[in-house]
Tab-separated table of C-alpha atoms and ligand atoms in Angstrom:
chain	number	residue	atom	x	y	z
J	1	UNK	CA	92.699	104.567	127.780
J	2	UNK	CA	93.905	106.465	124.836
J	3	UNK	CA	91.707	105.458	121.610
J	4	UNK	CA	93.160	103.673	119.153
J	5	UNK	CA	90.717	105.955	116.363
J	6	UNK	CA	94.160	108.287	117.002
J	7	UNK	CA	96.004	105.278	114.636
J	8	UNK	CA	93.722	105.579	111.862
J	9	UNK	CA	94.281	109.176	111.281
J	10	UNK	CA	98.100	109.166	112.170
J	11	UNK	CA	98.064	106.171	109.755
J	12	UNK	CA	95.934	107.434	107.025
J	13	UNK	CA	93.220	106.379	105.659
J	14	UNK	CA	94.677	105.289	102.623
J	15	UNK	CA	96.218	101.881	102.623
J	16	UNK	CA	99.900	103.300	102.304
J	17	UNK	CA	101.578	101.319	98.402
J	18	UNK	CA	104.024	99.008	98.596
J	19	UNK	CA	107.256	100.637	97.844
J	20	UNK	CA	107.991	100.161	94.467
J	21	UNK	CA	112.228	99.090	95.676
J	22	UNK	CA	110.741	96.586	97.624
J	23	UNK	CA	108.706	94.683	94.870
J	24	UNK	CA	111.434	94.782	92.762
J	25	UNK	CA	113.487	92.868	95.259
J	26	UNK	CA	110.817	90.145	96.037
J	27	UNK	CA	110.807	89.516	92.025
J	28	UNK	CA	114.453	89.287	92.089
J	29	UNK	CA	114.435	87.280	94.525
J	30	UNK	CA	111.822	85.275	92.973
J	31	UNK	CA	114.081	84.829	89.373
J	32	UNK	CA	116.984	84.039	91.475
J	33	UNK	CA	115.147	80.702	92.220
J	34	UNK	CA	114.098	80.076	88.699
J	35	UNK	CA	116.148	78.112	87.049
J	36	UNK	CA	117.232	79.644	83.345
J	37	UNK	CA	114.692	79.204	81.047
J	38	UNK	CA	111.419	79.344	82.879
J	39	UNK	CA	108.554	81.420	83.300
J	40	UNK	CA	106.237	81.793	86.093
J	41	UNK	CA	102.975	82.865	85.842
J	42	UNK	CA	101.115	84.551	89.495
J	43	UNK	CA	97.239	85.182	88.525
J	44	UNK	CA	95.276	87.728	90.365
J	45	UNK	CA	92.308	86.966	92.219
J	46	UNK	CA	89.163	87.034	90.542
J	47	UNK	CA	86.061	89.270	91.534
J	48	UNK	CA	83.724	86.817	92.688
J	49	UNK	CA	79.681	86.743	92.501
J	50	UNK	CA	78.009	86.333	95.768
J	51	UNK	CA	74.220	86.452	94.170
J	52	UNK	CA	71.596	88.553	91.791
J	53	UNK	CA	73.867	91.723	91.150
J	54	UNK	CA	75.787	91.588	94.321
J	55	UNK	CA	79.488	90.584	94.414
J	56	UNK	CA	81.911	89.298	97.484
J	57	UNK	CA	83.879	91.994	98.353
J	58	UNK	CA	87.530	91.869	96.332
J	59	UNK	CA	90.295	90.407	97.965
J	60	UNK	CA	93.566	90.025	95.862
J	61	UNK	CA	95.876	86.968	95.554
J	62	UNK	CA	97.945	87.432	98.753
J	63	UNK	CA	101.438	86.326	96.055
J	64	UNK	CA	100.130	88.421	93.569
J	65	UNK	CA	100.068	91.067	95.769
J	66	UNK	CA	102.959	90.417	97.308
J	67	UNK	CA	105.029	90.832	93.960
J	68	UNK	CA	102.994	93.591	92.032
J	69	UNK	CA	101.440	95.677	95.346
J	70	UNK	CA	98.529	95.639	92.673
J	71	UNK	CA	94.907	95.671	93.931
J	72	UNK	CA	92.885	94.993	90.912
J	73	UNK	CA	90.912	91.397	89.392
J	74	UNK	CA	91.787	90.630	85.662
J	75	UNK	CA	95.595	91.128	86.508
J	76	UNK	CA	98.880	88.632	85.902
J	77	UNK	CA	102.367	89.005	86.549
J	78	UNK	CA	104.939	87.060	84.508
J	79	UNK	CA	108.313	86.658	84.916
J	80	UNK	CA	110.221	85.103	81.912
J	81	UNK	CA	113.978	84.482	82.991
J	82	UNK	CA	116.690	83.646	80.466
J	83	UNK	CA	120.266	83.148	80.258
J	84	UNK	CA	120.208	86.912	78.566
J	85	UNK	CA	117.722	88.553	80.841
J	86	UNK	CA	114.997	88.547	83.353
J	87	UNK	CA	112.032	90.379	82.184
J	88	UNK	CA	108.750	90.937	83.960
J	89	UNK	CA	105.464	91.775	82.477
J	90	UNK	CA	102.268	92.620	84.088
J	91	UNK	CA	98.690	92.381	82.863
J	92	UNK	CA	95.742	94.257	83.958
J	93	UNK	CA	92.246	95.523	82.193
J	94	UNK	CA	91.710	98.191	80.267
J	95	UNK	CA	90.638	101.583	81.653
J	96	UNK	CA	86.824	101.678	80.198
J	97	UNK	CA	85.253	104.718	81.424
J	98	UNK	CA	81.674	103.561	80.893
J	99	UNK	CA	82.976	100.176	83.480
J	100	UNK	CA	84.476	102.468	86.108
J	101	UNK	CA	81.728	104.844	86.483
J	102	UNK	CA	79.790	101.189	87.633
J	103	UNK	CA	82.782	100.023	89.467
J	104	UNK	CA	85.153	101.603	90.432
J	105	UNK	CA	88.640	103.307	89.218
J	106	UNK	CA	91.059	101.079	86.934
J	107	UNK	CA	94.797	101.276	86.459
J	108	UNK	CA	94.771	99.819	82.758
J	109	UNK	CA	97.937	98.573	82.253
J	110	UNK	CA	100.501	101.391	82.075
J	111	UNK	CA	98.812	102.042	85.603
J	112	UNK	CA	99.786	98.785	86.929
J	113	UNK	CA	103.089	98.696	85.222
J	114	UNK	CA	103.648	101.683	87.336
J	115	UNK	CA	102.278	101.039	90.496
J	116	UNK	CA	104.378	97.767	90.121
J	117	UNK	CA	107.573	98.979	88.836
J	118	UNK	CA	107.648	96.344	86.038
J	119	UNK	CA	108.981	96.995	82.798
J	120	UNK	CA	105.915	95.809	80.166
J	121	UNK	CA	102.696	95.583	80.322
J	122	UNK	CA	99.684	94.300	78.613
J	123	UNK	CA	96.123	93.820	78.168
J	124	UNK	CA	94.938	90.969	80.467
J	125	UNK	CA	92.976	89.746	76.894
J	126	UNK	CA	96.385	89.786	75.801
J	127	UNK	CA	97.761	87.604	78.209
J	128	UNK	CA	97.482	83.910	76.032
J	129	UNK	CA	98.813	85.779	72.358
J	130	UNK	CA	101.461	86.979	74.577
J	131	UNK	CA	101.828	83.650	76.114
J	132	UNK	CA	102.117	82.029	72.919
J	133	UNK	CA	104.635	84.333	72.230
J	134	UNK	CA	107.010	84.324	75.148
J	135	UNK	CA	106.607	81.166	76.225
J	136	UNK	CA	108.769	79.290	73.342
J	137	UNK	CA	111.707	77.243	73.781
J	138	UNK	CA	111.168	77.600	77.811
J	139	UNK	CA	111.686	74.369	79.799
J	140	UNK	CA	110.086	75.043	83.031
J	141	UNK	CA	106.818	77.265	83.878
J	142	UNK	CA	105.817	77.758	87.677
J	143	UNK	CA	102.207	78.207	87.992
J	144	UNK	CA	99.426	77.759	90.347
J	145	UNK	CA	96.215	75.569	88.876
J	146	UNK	CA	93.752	74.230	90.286
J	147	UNK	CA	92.763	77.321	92.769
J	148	UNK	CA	89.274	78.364	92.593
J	149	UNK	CA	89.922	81.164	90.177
J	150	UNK	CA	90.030	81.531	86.131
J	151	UNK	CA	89.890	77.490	86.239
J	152	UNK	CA	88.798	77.477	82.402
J	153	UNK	CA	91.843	80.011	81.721
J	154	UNK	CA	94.034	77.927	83.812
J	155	UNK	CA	92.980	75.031	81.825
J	156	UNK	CA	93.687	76.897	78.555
J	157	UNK	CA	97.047	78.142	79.633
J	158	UNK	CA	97.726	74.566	80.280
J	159	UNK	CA	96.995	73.238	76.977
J	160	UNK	CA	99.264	76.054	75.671
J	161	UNK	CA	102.384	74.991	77.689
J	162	UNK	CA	102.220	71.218	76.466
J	163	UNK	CA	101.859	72.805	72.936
J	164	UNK	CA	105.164	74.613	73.845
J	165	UNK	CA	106.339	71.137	74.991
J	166	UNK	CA	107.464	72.220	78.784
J	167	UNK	CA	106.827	69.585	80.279
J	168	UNK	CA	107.972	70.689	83.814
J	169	UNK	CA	105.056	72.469	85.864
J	170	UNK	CA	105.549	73.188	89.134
J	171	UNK	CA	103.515	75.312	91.722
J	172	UNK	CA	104.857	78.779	92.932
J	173	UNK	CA	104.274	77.896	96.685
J	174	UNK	CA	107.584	76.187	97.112
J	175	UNK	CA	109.480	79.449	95.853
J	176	UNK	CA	107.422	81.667	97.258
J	177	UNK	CA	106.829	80.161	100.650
J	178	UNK	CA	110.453	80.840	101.034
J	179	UNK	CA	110.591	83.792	100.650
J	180	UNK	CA	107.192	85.244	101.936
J	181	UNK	CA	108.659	83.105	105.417
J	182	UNK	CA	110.667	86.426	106.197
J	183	UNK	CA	109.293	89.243	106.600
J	184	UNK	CA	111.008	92.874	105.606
J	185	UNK	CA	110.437	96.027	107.898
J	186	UNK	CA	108.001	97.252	105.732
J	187	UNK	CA	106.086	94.565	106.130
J	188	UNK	CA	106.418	93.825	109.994
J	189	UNK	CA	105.320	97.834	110.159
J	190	UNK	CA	102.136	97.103	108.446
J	191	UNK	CA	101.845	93.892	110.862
J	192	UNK	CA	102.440	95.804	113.683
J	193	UNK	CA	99.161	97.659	112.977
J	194	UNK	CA	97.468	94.479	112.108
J	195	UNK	CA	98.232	93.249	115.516
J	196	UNK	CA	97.527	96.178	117.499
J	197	UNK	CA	93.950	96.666	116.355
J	198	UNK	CA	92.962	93.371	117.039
J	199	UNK	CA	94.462	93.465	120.437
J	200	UNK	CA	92.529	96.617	121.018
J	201	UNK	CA	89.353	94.962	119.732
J	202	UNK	CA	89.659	91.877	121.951
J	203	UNK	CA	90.124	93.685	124.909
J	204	UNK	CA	87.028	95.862	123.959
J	205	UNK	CA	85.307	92.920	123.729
J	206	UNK	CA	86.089	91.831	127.074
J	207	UNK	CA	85.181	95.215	128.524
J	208	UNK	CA	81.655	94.535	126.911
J	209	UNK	CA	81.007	91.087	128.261
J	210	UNK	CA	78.162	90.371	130.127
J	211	UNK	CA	76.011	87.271	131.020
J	212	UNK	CA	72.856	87.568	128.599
J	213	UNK	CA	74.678	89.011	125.745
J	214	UNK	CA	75.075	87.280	122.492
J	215	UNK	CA	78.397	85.837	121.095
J	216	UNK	CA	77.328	87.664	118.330
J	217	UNK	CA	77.289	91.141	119.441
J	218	UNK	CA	80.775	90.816	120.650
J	219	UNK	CA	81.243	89.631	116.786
J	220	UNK	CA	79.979	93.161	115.776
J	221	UNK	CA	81.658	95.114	118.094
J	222	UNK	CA	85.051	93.497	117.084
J	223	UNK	CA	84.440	93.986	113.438
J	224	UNK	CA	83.184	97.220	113.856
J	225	UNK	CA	86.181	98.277	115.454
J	226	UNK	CA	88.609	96.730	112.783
J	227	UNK	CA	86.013	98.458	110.268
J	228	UNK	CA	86.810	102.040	112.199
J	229	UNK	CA	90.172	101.523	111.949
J	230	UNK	CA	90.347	100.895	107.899
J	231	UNK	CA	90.854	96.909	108.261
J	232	UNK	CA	88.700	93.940	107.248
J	233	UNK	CA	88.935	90.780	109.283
J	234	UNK	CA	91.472	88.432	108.245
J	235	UNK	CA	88.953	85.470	108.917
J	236	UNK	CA	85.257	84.923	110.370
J	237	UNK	CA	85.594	85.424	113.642
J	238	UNK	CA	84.846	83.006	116.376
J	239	UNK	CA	82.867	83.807	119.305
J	240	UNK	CA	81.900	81.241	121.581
J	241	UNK	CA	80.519	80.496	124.796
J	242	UNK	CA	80.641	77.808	127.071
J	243	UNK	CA	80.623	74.396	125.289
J	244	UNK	CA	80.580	76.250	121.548
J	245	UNK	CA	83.896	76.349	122.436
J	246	UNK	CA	85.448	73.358	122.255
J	247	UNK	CA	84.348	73.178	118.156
J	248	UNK	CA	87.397	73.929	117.138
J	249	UNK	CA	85.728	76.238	114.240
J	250	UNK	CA	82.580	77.298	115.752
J	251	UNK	CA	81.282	80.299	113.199
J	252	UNK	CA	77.485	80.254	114.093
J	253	UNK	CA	78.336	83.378	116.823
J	254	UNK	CA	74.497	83.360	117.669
J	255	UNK	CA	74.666	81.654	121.050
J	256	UNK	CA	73.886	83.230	124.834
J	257	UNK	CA	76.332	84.016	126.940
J	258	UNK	CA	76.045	82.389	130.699
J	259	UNK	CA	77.011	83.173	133.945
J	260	UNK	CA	79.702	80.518	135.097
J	261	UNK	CA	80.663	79.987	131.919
J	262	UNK	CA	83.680	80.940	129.697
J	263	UNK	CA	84.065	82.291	126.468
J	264	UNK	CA	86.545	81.638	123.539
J	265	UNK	CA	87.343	84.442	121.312
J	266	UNK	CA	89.317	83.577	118.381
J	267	UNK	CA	89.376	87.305	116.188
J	268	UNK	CA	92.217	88.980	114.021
J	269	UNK	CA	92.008	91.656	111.162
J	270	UNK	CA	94.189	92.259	108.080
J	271	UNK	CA	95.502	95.504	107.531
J	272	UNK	CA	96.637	96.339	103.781
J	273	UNK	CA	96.119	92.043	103.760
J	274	UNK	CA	98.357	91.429	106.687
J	275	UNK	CA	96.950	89.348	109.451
J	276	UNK	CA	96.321	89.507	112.863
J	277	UNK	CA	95.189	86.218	114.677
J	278	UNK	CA	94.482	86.247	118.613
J	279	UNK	CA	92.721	84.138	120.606
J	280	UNK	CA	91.571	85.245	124.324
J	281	UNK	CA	88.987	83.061	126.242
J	282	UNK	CA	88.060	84.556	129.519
J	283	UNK	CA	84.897	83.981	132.303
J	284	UNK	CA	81.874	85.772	131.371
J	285	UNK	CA	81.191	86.937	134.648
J	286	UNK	CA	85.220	87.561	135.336
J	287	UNK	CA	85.454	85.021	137.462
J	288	UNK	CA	86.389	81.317	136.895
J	289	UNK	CA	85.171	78.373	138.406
J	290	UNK	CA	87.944	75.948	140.119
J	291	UNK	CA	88.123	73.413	137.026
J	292	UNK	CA	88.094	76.724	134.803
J	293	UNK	CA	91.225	77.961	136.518
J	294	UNK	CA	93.193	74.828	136.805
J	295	UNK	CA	92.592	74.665	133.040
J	296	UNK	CA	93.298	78.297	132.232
J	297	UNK	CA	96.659	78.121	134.053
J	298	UNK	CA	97.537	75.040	132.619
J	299	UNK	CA	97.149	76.005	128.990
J	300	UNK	CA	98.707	79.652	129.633
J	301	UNK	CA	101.698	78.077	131.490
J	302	UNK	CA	102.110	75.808	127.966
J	303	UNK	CA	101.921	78.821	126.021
J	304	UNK	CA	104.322	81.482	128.086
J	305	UNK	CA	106.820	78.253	127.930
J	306	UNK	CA	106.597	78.043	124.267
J	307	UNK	CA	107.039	81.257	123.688
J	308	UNK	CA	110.447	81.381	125.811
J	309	UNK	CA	111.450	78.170	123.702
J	310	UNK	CA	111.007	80.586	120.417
J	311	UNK	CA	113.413	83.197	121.751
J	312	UNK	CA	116.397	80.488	121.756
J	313	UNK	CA	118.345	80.459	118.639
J	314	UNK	CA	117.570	78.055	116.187
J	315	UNK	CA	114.701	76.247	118.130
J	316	UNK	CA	112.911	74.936	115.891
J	317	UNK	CA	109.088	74.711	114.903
J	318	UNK	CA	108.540	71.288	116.062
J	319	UNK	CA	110.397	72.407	119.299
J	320	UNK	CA	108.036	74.955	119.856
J	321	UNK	CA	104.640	71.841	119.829
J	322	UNK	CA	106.867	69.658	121.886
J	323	UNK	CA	107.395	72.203	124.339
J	324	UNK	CA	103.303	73.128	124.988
J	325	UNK	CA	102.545	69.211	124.729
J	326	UNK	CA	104.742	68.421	127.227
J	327	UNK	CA	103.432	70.915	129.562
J	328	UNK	CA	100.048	70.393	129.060
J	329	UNK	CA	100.219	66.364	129.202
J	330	UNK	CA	102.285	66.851	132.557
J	331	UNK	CA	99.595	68.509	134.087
J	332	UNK	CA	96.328	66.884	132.865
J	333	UNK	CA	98.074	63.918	134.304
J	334	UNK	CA	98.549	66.296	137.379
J	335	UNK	CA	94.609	67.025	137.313
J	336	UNK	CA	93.795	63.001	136.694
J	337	UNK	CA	92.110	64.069	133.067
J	338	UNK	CA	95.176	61.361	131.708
J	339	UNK	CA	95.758	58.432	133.049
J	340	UNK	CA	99.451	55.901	132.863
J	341	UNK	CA	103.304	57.422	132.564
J	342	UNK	CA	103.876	60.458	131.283
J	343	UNK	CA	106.012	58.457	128.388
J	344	UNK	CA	102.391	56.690	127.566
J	345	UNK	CA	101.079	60.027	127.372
J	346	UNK	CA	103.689	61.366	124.825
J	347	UNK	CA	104.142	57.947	123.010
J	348	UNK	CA	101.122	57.006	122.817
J	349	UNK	CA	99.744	60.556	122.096
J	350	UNK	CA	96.696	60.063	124.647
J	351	UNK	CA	97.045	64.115	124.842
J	352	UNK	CA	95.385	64.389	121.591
J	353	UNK	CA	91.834	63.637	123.030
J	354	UNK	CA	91.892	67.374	124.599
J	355	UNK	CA	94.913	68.978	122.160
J	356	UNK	CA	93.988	68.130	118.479
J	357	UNK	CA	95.504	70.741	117.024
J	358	UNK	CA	98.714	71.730	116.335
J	359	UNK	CA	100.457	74.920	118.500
J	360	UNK	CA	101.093	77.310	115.920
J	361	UNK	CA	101.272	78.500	111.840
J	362	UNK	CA	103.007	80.787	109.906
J	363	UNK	CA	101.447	84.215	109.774
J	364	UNK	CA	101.461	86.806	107.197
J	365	UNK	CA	99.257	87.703	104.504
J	366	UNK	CA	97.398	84.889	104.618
J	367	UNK	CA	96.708	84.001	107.957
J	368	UNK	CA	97.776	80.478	107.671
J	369	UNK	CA	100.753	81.921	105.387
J	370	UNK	CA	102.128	79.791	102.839
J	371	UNK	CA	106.093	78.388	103.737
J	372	UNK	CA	107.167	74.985	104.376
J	373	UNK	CA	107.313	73.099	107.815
J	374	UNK	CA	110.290	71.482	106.830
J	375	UNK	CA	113.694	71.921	105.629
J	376	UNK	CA	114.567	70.582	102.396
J	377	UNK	CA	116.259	67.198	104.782
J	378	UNK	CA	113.011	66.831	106.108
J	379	UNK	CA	113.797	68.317	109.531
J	380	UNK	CA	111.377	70.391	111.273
J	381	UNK	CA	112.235	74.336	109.901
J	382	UNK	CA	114.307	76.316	112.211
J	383	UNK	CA	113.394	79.347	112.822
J	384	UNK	CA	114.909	82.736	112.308
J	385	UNK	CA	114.990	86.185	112.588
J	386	UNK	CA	111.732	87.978	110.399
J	387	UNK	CA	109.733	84.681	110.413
J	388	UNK	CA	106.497	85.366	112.086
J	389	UNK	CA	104.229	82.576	113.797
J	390	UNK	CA	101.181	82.291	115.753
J	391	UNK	CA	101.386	79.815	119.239
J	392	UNK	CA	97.954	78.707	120.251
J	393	UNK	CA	98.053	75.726	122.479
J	394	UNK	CA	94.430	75.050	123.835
J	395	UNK	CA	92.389	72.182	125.805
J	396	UNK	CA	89.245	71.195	124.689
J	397	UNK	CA	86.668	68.463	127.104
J	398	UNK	CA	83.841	67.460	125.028
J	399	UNK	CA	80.719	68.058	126.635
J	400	UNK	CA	79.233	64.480	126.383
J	401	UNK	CA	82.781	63.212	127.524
J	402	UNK	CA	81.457	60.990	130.824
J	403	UNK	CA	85.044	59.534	131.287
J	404	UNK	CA	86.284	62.915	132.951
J	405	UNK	CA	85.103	64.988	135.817
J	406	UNK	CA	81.959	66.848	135.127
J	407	UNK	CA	83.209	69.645	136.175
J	408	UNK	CA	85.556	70.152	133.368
J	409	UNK	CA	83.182	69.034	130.582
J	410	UNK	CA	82.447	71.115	127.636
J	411	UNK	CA	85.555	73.866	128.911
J	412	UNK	CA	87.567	75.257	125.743
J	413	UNK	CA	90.307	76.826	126.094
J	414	UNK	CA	92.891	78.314	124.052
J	415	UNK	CA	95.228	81.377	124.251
J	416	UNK	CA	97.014	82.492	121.203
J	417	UNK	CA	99.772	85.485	120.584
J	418	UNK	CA	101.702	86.829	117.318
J	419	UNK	CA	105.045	85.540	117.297
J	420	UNK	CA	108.060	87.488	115.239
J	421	UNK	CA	111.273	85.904	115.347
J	422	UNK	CA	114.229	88.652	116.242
J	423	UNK	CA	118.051	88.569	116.288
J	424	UNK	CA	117.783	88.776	120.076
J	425	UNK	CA	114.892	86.508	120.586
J	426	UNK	CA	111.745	87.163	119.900
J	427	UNK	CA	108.466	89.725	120.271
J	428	UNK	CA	105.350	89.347	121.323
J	429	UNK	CA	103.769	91.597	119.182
J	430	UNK	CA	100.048	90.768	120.496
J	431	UNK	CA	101.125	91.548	124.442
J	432	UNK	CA	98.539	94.148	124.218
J	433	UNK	CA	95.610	91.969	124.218
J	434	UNK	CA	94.811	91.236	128.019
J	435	UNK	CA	95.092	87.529	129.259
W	501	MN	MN1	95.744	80.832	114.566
């Protein structure tokens, strides 16, 4: 088994930039949906305090990022389009060489401009004169308030834009969903290695389970080995045994792991803040129990079949949950755990009390990625070539549930693989992960 230490040094260790041609195209792309005469205003994250002197580790605005490939708090990108011209301008602090001896390097602003290929740049203190400035006779601004960062700025940048009288403000997530929904090569390269590590990692994981282990040692191991292999995880994992897994998001990771039982590993890392996000769930022991199995099969069956329903052209997301609820209601009326027609089951959605959840998301840098479900008609989004989506169908019996057998109370399953959409189909790109 060739380790996968081998990546991280023919990878780098630095995370490799964004190339500078390809944020230029994702803000052009951007101002072609502008309308003339607006503005639109993408905040970096903030650095956030965790307690006494100690801060959360920084993690920058996944749209932010996206635009500017710039990986410092403080920061704004705006993007002022008019019938003359589109013109971009980035903010960032100052380089303060007292500041980064504390914390770290800073770009200042010619730094970012350059890192970013945008034409201005500015003090982030700058960023409401400038405002002020740029914003007049604008009809339209598209900007995000109301997440958990720079609220009080946010609420002084809106006071500015009713001074300026434009009275249309709408969110970025529309406009960007769309296009963060398809995914370049560059980007599917840097997913690629997203997806492999935490493949790797599971199956570590299951290499290292044992009865009388704790969930959360296979926690550490996992993380450890995203840590080796220069990523972070892309969300707290979930490790859980037996009946911990059918809480749908189980974090605690402190509980035993038993003979007999299962356990559900729900795990993915980000690599330069693209995601990874696999779910495994196997018997401790390596073997199942009859009731284990029946489920097992039955919930991988639902997933293989709607993972062949991706690869047909322009199935469409919805398809893709029909398909894995109409497997898995056909055979939990099979195993008695539903009872009436199979139409009762769909209509009536009796399914739901052992598949709450939906079978998939959008995947990307965020690991529930920003992009509409729908079409603008309302109709379920079809998918196409670049898009990338999780499918995670799962069963769940509460333990307390007296209705069903006993021997299938307080099993939680679910099995979940990377999905990229391709001109020929589709690729799994998660296959590495043992299930
Ligand atoms: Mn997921």
């Amino acid at each position: 088994m060739p380790p996968f230490g081998v990546l991280a040094i023919v990878l780098g260790l630095k995370m490799p930039d964004t190339p500078i041609a390809k944020l230029k195209v994702r803000r052009q792309k951007l101002a072609d949906l502008m309308p003339v005469n607006s503005a639109a205003l993408i905040l970096s994250a903030q650095q956030m305090h965790r307690n006494s002197d100690v801060e959360h580790k920084f993690r920058q605005n996944s749209s932010f990022w996206y635009l500017t490939g710039f990986n410092e708090p403080d920061s704004a990108l705006l993007i002022i389009k008019t019938e003359k011209e589109t013109v971009n301008y980035i903010f960032a602090r100052p380089k303060e060489k007292e500041k980064e001896i504390w914390t770290g390097y800073r770009s200042g602003p010619a730094g970012a401009a350059e890192i970013g290929g945008i034409e201005q740049s500015f003090l982030f203190s700058e960023l409401k004169p400038q405002l002020e400035k740029l914003l007049g006779g604008l009809q339209h601004i598209y900007f995000d308030f109301g997440s958990e960062n720079y609220i009080s700025l946010g609420i002084e940048i809106l006071d500015l834009v009713r001074q300026k009288r434009i009275y249309q403000i709408t969110s970025t997530q529309n406009l960007l969903g769309e296009l963060r929904l398809f995914k370049d090569d560059w980007e599917i390269a840097q997913i690629k290695v997203a997806t492999q590590i935490a493949a790797k990692a599971h199956n570590l994981a299951r290499e290292a389970c044992k009865a009388g282990e704790y969930e959360y040692y296979l926690e550490g191991l996992m993380e450890g080995f995203f840590r080796q292999n220069n990523c972070n995880w892309a969300y707290p994992s979930i490790v859980a045994a037996g009946q911990n897994a059918t809480i749908l998001h189980y974090t605690n990771n402190n509980g035993i792991l038993k003979d007999q039982e299962l356990i559900l590993i729900d795990a993915g890392c980000e690599y330069n803040y693209y995601a990874a996000d696999i779910t495994r769930t196997f018997p401790v022991n390596g073997k199942f129990t009859t009731a284990q199995k029946e489920i097992y099969d039955l919930v991988l069956k639902a997933e293989l079949a709607a993972i062949e329903q991706s690869k047909i052209k322009n199935a469409t997301f919805d398809q893709i949950h029909e398909k894995a609820v109409w497997i898995l209601s056909n055979g939990l009326k099979d195993l008695k755990l539903l009872t009436g027609s199979f139409d009762e089951i769909l209509e009536e959605k009796k399914y739901r009390k052992f598949y709450m959840h939906r079978t998939g998301h959008w995947l990307g840098l965020d690991v529930h990625d920003i992009g509409a479900y729908q079409e603008s008609d309302g109709k379920s989004k079809v998918l196409k070539p670049g898009m990338l989506m999780t499918i995670e169908p799962g069963l769940y019996f509460d333990p307390e549930n007296s209705s069903i057998n006993e021997a299938f109370r307080g099993i939680g399953i679910r099995i979940e693989d990377d999905i990229l959409i391709t001109e020929i189909g589709c690729e799994n790109l998660t296959e590495l992960a043992i299930k």
